[in-house]
Structure formats: structure tokens, C-alpha cells
Amino acid sequence: MKKSAYSVAVVGATGLVGGEIIAALAERAFPVGDLQLYASLHTAGEEVSCGALTVRVAPLDGAHFADTDIVFFAAGEQVSAEWITRATEAGAIAIDTSPLLAEDPDVLLVVPEVNAADVSSYADRGVIVSPDAVAIALAVALKPLHDVATITRIVVSTFEPVSGAGRAGIEELQQQTVELMSGRSIESAVFPQRIAFNALPQIGVLLAGGRTRDEQTAVSALRRLLGDAELPVSITRVRAPLFYGTAVSVNIETATPLTAADARELLRVAPGVLVQDADDEQYPTPADAVGQDATFIGRIRDDESANVLDNTRKGAAVNAVQIAERLIRDYV
Ligand SMILES: NC(=O)c1ccc[n+]([C@@H]2O[C@H](COP(=O)([O-])OP(=O)(O)OC[C@H]3O[C@@H](n4cnc5c(N)ncnc54)[C@H](OP(=O)(O)O)[C@@H]3O)[C@@H](O)[C@H]2O)c1
């Protein structure tokens, strides 16, 4: 498909993700020849700039994608379900940011720092999934460690912003904050319970067994990206009253020993990662990550609860003999 400029479309152009895609195309000087922007009737007609181009957003209903090279889908799962096939049948490559196809093993799921070479097989289905933010952050941070020490277990808790639920999520936190500060009662429409001055241990619908769908999607994406379909992964996703920036706490176990110092050195040279791990409270926060493309990493440390002893010596035999030694020394 090598060309000097490409015909690009963004579906969901007036949303949070669509707006960032348009900004990134301009910032990264992506060779956009022709740009089509689509949204629903609510915002169709707005003018949006992408570098030197200014484009009027059109209603998606009129899209046909003939002669379009790449279509970014950023309008939610339902729109992706209805429109991806139309785009690929018209000959375009679809890049989907929704969770619609994230668990379909026949669809490519790509994080360029991790599996950029897989993009070469895009023609199989004409669709590439960009996984959600948690899976991206975890894959970027953990792949360099997995390659060296083979990760055998991952336990994660997240602290995720309201922008993960789009513009409506931002508006709900703003509104609830103002109402509560003014002593008035609040309503929750986007989130299952009050989000202002609160934290909700539920992102996505709850499934049988207690996991949420978003937790399950992130687990499955991470397993695919790390190339281990059976990898034990436990993720608890928590919505925090932040506007932007996701924080993630991760604990890993590895097959071969990996010290915090080893991990720090591996991550310092890993693509897409910025280690901020000094002793003087110089750890990263979600606010630091806003507007940045790197995954920031800090507070790397050895897990003192980890099973680092020799299980048959101190873990059994030596311990037993030590008990006998204490017995004969003091009691028998
Ligand atoms: N927010 C995040 O952090 C994040 C991260 C990773 C992936 N994603 C995914 O990105 C997608 C967009 O999320 P977002 O946060 O950007 O949502 P958003 O801010 O609510 O934006 C949604 C966009 O989709 C458009 N849209 C909605 N329904 C439409 C329809 N029926 N036809 C045409 N356009 C329609 C909206 O246009 P109107 O305003 O005109 O309705 C708007 O431009 C979702 O699939 C989400 O899962 C989001």
C-alpha cells in the first residue's frame, strides 16, 4: 500500500479518543492526504482541524469508505459492530479502539512496542484491534521482563479516570463534584454509583464469577500480548475520581529470579517506558502521564512476601532440623 499520502477516516471524531487520534495524526506528521471525519447527528457539522487541514464532521450514516485506506473506529462497540465490515468490504483497513473484537483470536491485537511485526498480517481480516489502556500499559511494562525472566503470575489493581467512560464520564464527575460541594443531592447515570469523592470497584458489567467484562478483556489481551494463553492474571479495575491518567499497581512472579534492580535496568532501555524511580519521592502519578505517550514506572521493589527461599532446605528440611535443635537445646 506504499503511498506518499493516505486517505484516512476517523469515526467518532468529536469524542475523547477520536479527538486524540486526530491530534496524534498531526503531531506525528502522519501522511494524511484526504481526511474524513464522522460522528452522530449530535455533533455532525462541527469543524475540526488536523494540522493544516480543517474538516467538517459528517454524519456516519452517509459514509461509504470507497478509496479510503485506513478507518479509525472510536465511537463505541455498537458502531464498530455495525460499520467495521462495511469499511473492510470497501477495501479499507479498520483500526478499532472498542472492545468488540478484543477477545476474538482471529483478529490482530497490536501494541507496537510489543508486537509491531504482527501488523504484517493485517490483510487476513482487514481489522486490527488497539486494546484498552490497562492492557497496553501492562504489556509495554511487562514484556521486557517476561522476555528475560518468564512471568508466571500477575496481580494488578488499577485506579482509572472517568475519561475512560468518554465525555459523559467527565461531565458526570464535574457535575457531581459541584452538586456535592453545594450541599445538593446527586444522580448517577454513567457510573453505577456516586464517583465524586469516591472510588468504585467496578469497571464494566459484572459477569458470573465476580469479574467484570473489562477485567476479563484486559486479562485476555495481556495473555495474547505476552504470548501465554494460560498465564495466571488477576486484575481488579477501580474507577477513581480522576479526570485523566490511569495508575496501575502490579505484582509479578517470575520463573527465574528477577531483582528490583534487574527490572529497573531492563525497563530503563525498554521502548515506550519512562522509569521514574528515585529514592526521594520521585515516583510518577496519573497527572504526570497526561498528554504524554510513555508508560511511567516507579516504586519498583522486591516483594518481601515472595517465596524466595529454597523450598526443600529452609522451606522444609532445615527448618525441621532447626526446630529439633531448639528442642534439644532448651527442652529435652
Ligand atoms: N476514553 C478512553 O479512555 C478510551 C480508551 C481506550 C478505548 N476507548 C474506546 O474508544 C471509543 C470511544 O470512546 P470515547 O471515550 O472517545 O467516547 P466519547 O467521548 O463518548 O466519544 C464517542 C464518539 O463517538 C461518536 N458516536 C457515538 N455514537 C455514534 C453513532 N451512533 N454514530 C456515529 N458516531 C457516534 C460520538 O459522536 P456524537 O458526540 O456526535 O454522538 C463521539 O464522537 C470506545 O469504543 C471506547 O471503548 C476509550
PDB file of N, CA, C and O and ligand atoms in Angstrom, residues 11-18 38-44 60 73-77 79 97-99 131-133 163-168, ligand 1:
ATOM      1  N   VAL A  11     -13.930   7.644  12.775  1.00  0.00           N
ATOM      2  CA  VAL A  11     -15.337   7.506  13.184  1.00  0.00           C
ATOM      3  C   VAL A  11     -15.390   7.751  14.692  1.00  0.00           C
ATOM      4  O   VAL A  11     -14.715   7.067  15.457  1.00  0.00           O
ATOM      5  N   GLY A  12     -16.177   8.744  15.093  1.00  0.00           N
ATOM      6  CA  GLY A  12     -16.174   9.170  16.500  1.00  0.00           C
ATOM      7  C   GLY A  12     -15.225  10.348  16.667  1.00  0.00           C
ATOM      8  O   GLY A  12     -14.601  10.528  17.714  1.00  0.00           O
ATOM      9  N   ALA A  13     -15.161  11.170  15.627  1.00  0.00           N
ATOM     10  CA  ALA A  13     -14.146  12.241  15.561  1.00  0.00           C
ATOM     11  C   ALA A  13     -14.332  13.318  16.619  1.00  0.00           C
ATOM     12  O   ALA A  13     -13.384  14.043  16.934  1.00  0.00           O
ATOM     13  N   THR A  14     -15.541  13.441  17.180  1.00  0.00           N
ATOM     14  CA  THR A  14     -15.777  14.506  18.164  1.00  0.00           C
ATOM     15  C   THR A  14     -15.680  13.996  19.592  1.00  0.00           C
ATOM     16  O   THR A  14     -15.938  14.736  20.542  1.00  0.00           O
ATOM     17  N   GLY A  15     -15.310  12.716  19.763  1.00  0.00           N
ATOM     18  CA  GLY A  15     -15.189  12.154  21.108  1.00  0.00           C
ATOM     19  C   GLY A  15     -13.781  12.323  21.654  1.00  0.00           C
ATOM     20  O   GLY A  15     -12.883  12.863  20.983  1.00  0.00           O
ATOM     21  N   LEU A  16     -13.583  11.833  22.875  1.00  0.00           N
ATOM     22  CA  LEU A  16     -12.265  11.968  23.520  1.00  0.00           C
ATOM     23  C   LEU A  16     -11.184  11.234  22.740  1.00  0.00           C
ATOM     24  O   LEU A  16     -10.129  11.801  22.434  1.00  0.00           O
ATOM     25  N   VAL A  17     -11.449   9.968  22.396  1.00  0.00           N
ATOM     26  CA  VAL A  17     -10.423   9.182  21.705  1.00  0.00           C
ATOM     27  C   VAL A  17     -10.264   9.659  20.264  1.00  0.00           C
ATOM     28  O   VAL A  17      -9.144   9.837  19.771  1.00  0.00           O
ATOM     29  N   GLY A  18     -11.401   9.908  19.590  1.00  0.00           N
ATOM     30  CA  GLY A  18     -11.336  10.392  18.208  1.00  0.00           C
ATOM     31  C   GLY A  18     -10.543  11.692  18.125  1.00  0.00           C
ATOM     32  O   GLY A  18      -9.692  11.878  17.238  1.00  0.00           O
ATOM     33  N   TYR A  38     -16.234  11.513  11.029  1.00  0.00           N
ATOM     34  CA  TYR A  38     -17.633  11.121  11.199  1.00  0.00           C
ATOM     35  C   TYR A  38     -18.008  11.107  12.679  1.00  0.00           C
ATOM     36  O   TYR A  38     -17.198  10.785  13.547  1.00  0.00           O
ATOM     37  N   ALA A  39     -19.282  11.422  12.919  1.00  0.00           N
ATOM     38  CA  ALA A  39     -19.849  11.328  14.267  1.00  0.00           C
ATOM     39  C   ALA A  39     -21.344  11.127  14.104  1.00  0.00           C
ATOM     40  O   ALA A  39     -21.831  10.881  12.990  1.00  0.00           O
ATOM     41  N   SER A  40     -22.087  11.224  15.216  1.00  0.00           N
ATOM     42  CA  SER A  40     -23.540  11.091  15.099  1.00  0.00           C
ATOM     43  C   SER A  40     -24.131  12.466  14.776  1.00  0.00           C
ATOM     44  O   SER A  40     -23.408  13.466  14.673  1.00  0.00           O
ATOM     45  N   LEU A  41     -25.441  12.510  14.702  1.00  0.00           N
ATOM     46  CA  LEU A  41     -26.090  13.780  14.336  1.00  0.00           C
ATOM     47  C   LEU A  41     -25.899  14.860  15.409  1.00  0.00           C
ATOM     48  O   LEU A  41     -26.038  16.044  15.137  1.00  0.00           O
ATOM     49  N   HIS A  42     -25.547  14.440  16.638  1.00  0.00           N
ATOM     50  CA  HIS A  42     -25.353  15.428  17.716  1.00  0.00           C
ATOM     51  C   HIS A  42     -24.270  16.437  17.370  1.00  0.00           C
ATOM     52  O   HIS A  42     -24.391  17.625  17.649  1.00  0.00           O
ATOM     53  N   THR A  43     -23.163  15.933  16.813  1.00  0.00           N
ATOM     54  CA  THR A  43     -22.016  16.832  16.598  1.00  0.00           C
ATOM     55  C   THR A  43     -21.626  16.974  15.129  1.00  0.00           C
ATOM     56  O   THR A  43     -20.703  17.739  14.813  1.00  0.00           O
ATOM     57  N   ALA A  44     -22.321  16.250  14.239  1.00  0.00           N
ATOM     58  CA  ALA A  44     -22.014  16.407  12.807  1.00  0.00           C
ATOM     59  C   ALA A  44     -22.189  17.876  12.443  1.00  0.00           C
ATOM     60  O   ALA A  44     -23.081  18.562  12.970  1.00  0.00           O
ATOM     61  N   LEU A  60     -22.283   9.787  10.226  1.00  0.00           N
ATOM     62  CA  LEU A  60     -21.750   8.484   9.810  1.00  0.00           C
ATOM     63  C   LEU A  60     -22.671   7.795   8.807  1.00  0.00           C
ATOM     64  O   LEU A  60     -22.202   7.039   7.946  1.00  0.00           O
ATOM     65  N   PHE A  73     -11.769   3.481  14.242  1.00  0.00           N
ATOM     66  CA  PHE A  73     -13.082   3.416  14.887  1.00  0.00           C
ATOM     67  C   PHE A  73     -12.943   3.808  16.351  1.00  0.00           C
ATOM     68  O   PHE A  73     -12.254   3.138  17.120  1.00  0.00           O
ATOM     69  N   ALA A  74     -13.607   4.896  16.741  1.00  0.00           N
ATOM     70  CA  ALA A  74     -13.557   5.396  18.119  1.00  0.00           C
ATOM     71  C   ALA A  74     -14.935   5.918  18.512  1.00  0.00           C
ATOM     72  O   ALA A  74     -15.088   7.019  19.033  1.00  0.00           O
ATOM     73  N   ALA A  75     -15.959   5.100  18.232  1.00  0.00           N
ATOM     74  CA  ALA A  75     -17.338   5.534  18.528  1.00  0.00           C
ATOM     75  C   ALA A  75     -18.086   4.475  19.323  1.00  0.00           C
ATOM     76  O   ALA A  75     -19.306   4.497  19.373  1.00  0.00           O
ATOM     77  N   GLY A  76     -17.371   3.560  19.952  1.00  0.00           N
ATOM     78  CA  GLY A  76     -18.023   2.554  20.788  1.00  0.00           C
ATOM     79  C   GLY A  76     -18.294   1.270  20.025  1.00  0.00           C
ATOM     80  O   GLY A  76     -18.210   1.187  18.807  1.00  0.00           O
ATOM     81  N   GLU A  77     -18.647   0.278  20.852  1.00  0.00           N
ATOM     82  CA  GLU A  77     -18.767  -1.088  20.357  1.00  0.00           C
ATOM     83  C   GLU A  77     -19.884  -1.266  19.324  1.00  0.00           C
ATOM     84  O   GLU A  77     -19.724  -1.982  18.336  1.00  0.00           O
ATOM     85  N   VAL A  79     -21.211   0.896  17.237  1.00  0.00           N
ATOM     86  CA  VAL A  79     -20.865   1.483  15.940  1.00  0.00           C
ATOM     87  C   VAL A  79     -19.835   0.591  15.239  1.00  0.00           C
ATOM     88  O   VAL A  79     -19.935   0.318  14.044  1.00  0.00           O
ATOM     89  N   THR A  97     -10.721   0.789  18.343  1.00  0.00           N
ATOM     90  CA  THR A  97     -10.347   1.027  19.738  1.00  0.00           C
ATOM     91  C   THR A  97     -11.390   0.481  20.711  1.00  0.00           C
ATOM     92  O   THR A  97     -11.227   0.605  21.918  1.00  0.00           O
ATOM     93  N   SER A  98     -12.466  -0.102  20.191  1.00  0.00           N
ATOM     94  CA  SER A  98     -13.519  -0.616  21.085  1.00  0.00           C
ATOM     95  C   SER A  98     -13.178  -2.046  21.510  1.00  0.00           C
ATOM     96  O   SER A  98     -12.356  -2.712  20.878  1.00  0.00           O
ATOM     97  N   PRO A  99     -13.869  -2.549  22.549  1.00  0.00           N
ATOM     98  CA  PRO A  99     -13.592  -3.939  22.975  1.00  0.00           C
ATOM     99  C   PRO A  99     -14.286  -4.991  22.127  1.00  0.00           C
ATOM    100  O   PRO A  99     -14.151  -6.185  22.407  1.00  0.00           O
ATOM    101  N   PRO A 131      -5.881  -2.506  21.896  1.00  0.00           N
ATOM    102  CA  PRO A 131      -6.526  -2.901  23.153  1.00  0.00           C
ATOM    103  C   PRO A 131      -6.723  -1.722  24.104  1.00  0.00           C
ATOM    104  O   PRO A 131      -6.254  -0.621  23.843  1.00  0.00           O
ATOM    105  N   ASP A 132      -7.398  -1.992  25.225  1.00  0.00           N
ATOM    106  CA  ASP A 132      -7.688  -0.865  26.117  1.00  0.00           C
ATOM    107  C   ASP A 132      -6.447  -0.431  26.899  1.00  0.00           C
ATOM    108  O   ASP A 132      -5.405  -1.086  26.865  1.00  0.00           O
ATOM    109  N   ALA A 133      -6.594   0.698  27.584  1.00  0.00           N
ATOM    110  CA  ALA A 133      -5.440   1.368  28.179  1.00  0.00           C
ATOM    111  C   ALA A 133      -4.700   0.496  29.189  1.00  0.00           C
ATOM    112  O   ALA A 133      -3.462   0.509  29.239  1.00  0.00           O
ATOM    113  N   SER A 163     -12.519   9.699  32.399  1.00  0.00           N
ATOM    114  CA  SER A 163     -12.453   9.865  30.942  1.00  0.00           C
ATOM    115  C   SER A 163     -12.475   8.519  30.225  1.00  0.00           C
ATOM    116  O   SER A 163     -12.754   8.464  29.032  1.00  0.00           O
ATOM    117  N   GLY A 164     -12.203   7.436  30.952  1.00  0.00           N
ATOM    118  CA  GLY A 164     -12.319   6.102  30.362  1.00  0.00           C
ATOM    119  C   GLY A 164     -13.738   5.815  29.913  1.00  0.00           C
ATOM    120  O   GLY A 164     -13.975   4.932  29.096  1.00  0.00           O
ATOM    121  N   ALA A 165     -14.702   6.571  30.451  1.00  0.00           N
ATOM    122  CA  ALA A 165     -16.104   6.412  30.030  1.00  0.00           C
ATOM    123  C   ALA A 165     -16.503   7.536  29.076  1.00  0.00           C
ATOM    124  O   ALA A 165     -17.701   7.836  28.925  1.00  0.00           O
ATOM    125  N   GLY A 166     -15.524   8.168  28.447  1.00  0.00           N
ATOM    126  CA  GLY A 166     -15.822   9.185  27.424  1.00  0.00           C
ATOM    127  C   GLY A 166     -16.230  10.531  28.010  1.00  0.00           C
ATOM    128  O   GLY A 166     -16.127  10.765  29.219  1.00  0.00           O
ATOM    129  N   ARG A 167     -16.707  11.399  27.125  1.00  0.00           N
ATOM    130  CA  ARG A 167     -17.082  12.751  27.550  1.00  0.00           C
ATOM    131  C   ARG A 167     -18.142  12.713  28.650  1.00  0.00           C
ATOM    132  O   ARG A 167     -18.131  13.529  29.568  1.00  0.00           O
ATOM    133  N   ALA A 168     -19.054  11.741  28.546  1.00  0.00           N
ATOM    134  CA  ALA A 168     -20.142  11.665  29.524  1.00  0.00           C
ATOM    135  C   ALA A 168     -19.586  11.380  30.918  1.00  0.00           C
ATOM    136  O   ALA A 168     -20.120  11.872  31.924  1.00  0.00           O
TER     137      ALA A 168
HETATM  138  N1  LIG B   1     -11.906   7.009  26.759  1.00  0.00           N
HETATM  139  C1  LIG B   1     -10.891   6.175  26.870  1.00  0.00           C
HETATM  140  O1  LIG B   1     -10.007   6.329  27.718  1.00  0.00           O
HETATM  141  C2  LIG B   1     -10.787   5.003  25.934  1.00  0.00           C
HETATM  142  C3  LIG B   1      -9.603   4.253  25.952  1.00  0.00           C
HETATM  143  C4  LIG B   1      -9.491   3.169  25.081  1.00  0.00           C
HETATM  144  C5  LIG B   1     -10.529   2.880  24.208  1.00  0.00           C
HETATM  145  N2  LIG B   1     -11.664   3.635  24.220  1.00  0.00           N
HETATM  146  C6  LIG B   1     -12.722   3.305  23.263  1.00  0.00           C
HETATM  147  O2  LIG B   1     -12.848   4.400  22.369  1.00  0.00           O
HETATM  148  C7  LIG B   1     -14.185   4.514  21.911  1.00  0.00           C
HETATM  149  C8  LIG B   1     -14.667   5.956  22.083  1.00  0.00           C
HETATM  150  O3  LIG B   1     -14.598   6.311  23.439  1.00  0.00           O
HETATM  151  P1  LIG B   1     -14.581   7.838  23.896  1.00  0.00           P
HETATM  152  O4  LIG B   1     -14.126   7.809  25.296  1.00  0.00           O
HETATM  153  O5  LIG B   1     -13.859   8.690  22.911  1.00  0.00           O
HETATM  154  O6  LIG B   1     -16.159   8.192  23.846  1.00  0.00           O
HETATM  155  P2  LIG B   1     -16.863   9.614  23.669  1.00  0.00           P
HETATM  156  O7  LIG B   1     -16.031  10.723  24.198  1.00  0.00           O
HETATM  157  O8  LIG B   1     -18.214   9.421  24.246  1.00  0.00           O
HETATM  158  O9  LIG B   1     -16.969   9.814  22.082  1.00  0.00           O
HETATM  159  C9  LIG B   1     -17.791   8.991  21.298  1.00  0.00           C
HETATM  160  C10 LIG B   1     -17.710   9.450  19.855  1.00  0.00           C
HETATM  161  O10 LIG B   1     -18.463   8.520  19.069  1.00  0.00           O
HETATM  162  C11 LIG B   1     -19.473   9.221  18.364  1.00  0.00           C
HETATM  163  N3  LIG B   1     -20.673   8.397  18.259  1.00  0.00           N
HETATM  164  C12 LIG B   1     -21.401   7.850  19.254  1.00  0.00           C
HETATM  165  N4  LIG B   1     -22.443   7.173  18.749  1.00  0.00           N
HETATM  166  C13 LIG B   1     -22.372   7.293  17.410  1.00  0.00           C
HETATM  167  C14 LIG B   1     -23.169   6.803  16.331  1.00  0.00           C
HETATM  168  N5  LIG B   1     -24.243   6.052  16.536  1.00  0.00           N
HETATM  169  N6  LIG B   1     -22.797   7.126  15.077  1.00  0.00           N
HETATM  170  C15 LIG B   1     -21.706   7.887  14.840  1.00  0.00           C
HETATM  171  N7  LIG B   1     -20.911   8.392  15.821  1.00  0.00           N
HETATM  172  C16 LIG B   1     -21.242   8.069  17.091  1.00  0.00           C
HETATM  173  C17 LIG B   1     -19.745  10.461  19.194  1.00  0.00           C
HETATM  174  O11 LIG B   1     -20.339  11.440  18.401  1.00  0.00           O
HETATM  175  P3  LIG B   1     -21.540  12.354  18.982  1.00  0.00           P
HETATM  176  O12 LIG B   1     -20.939  13.149  20.096  1.00  0.00           O
HETATM  177  O13 LIG B   1     -21.947  13.129  17.792  1.00  0.00           O
HETATM  178  O14 LIG B   1     -22.611  11.410  19.460  1.00  0.00           O
HETATM  179  C18 LIG B   1     -18.330  10.819  19.624  1.00  0.00           C
HETATM  180  O15 LIG B   1     -17.659  11.456  18.559  1.00  0.00           O
HETATM  181  C19 LIG B   1     -14.982   3.461  22.698  1.00  0.00           C
HETATM  182  O16 LIG B   1     -15.152   2.325  21.896  1.00  0.00           O
HETATM  183  C20 LIG B   1     -14.091   3.129  23.866  1.00  0.00           C
HETATM  184  O17 LIG B   1     -14.266   1.783  24.290  1.00  0.00           O
HETATM  185  C21 LIG B   1     -11.816   4.685  25.056  1.00  0.00           C
END
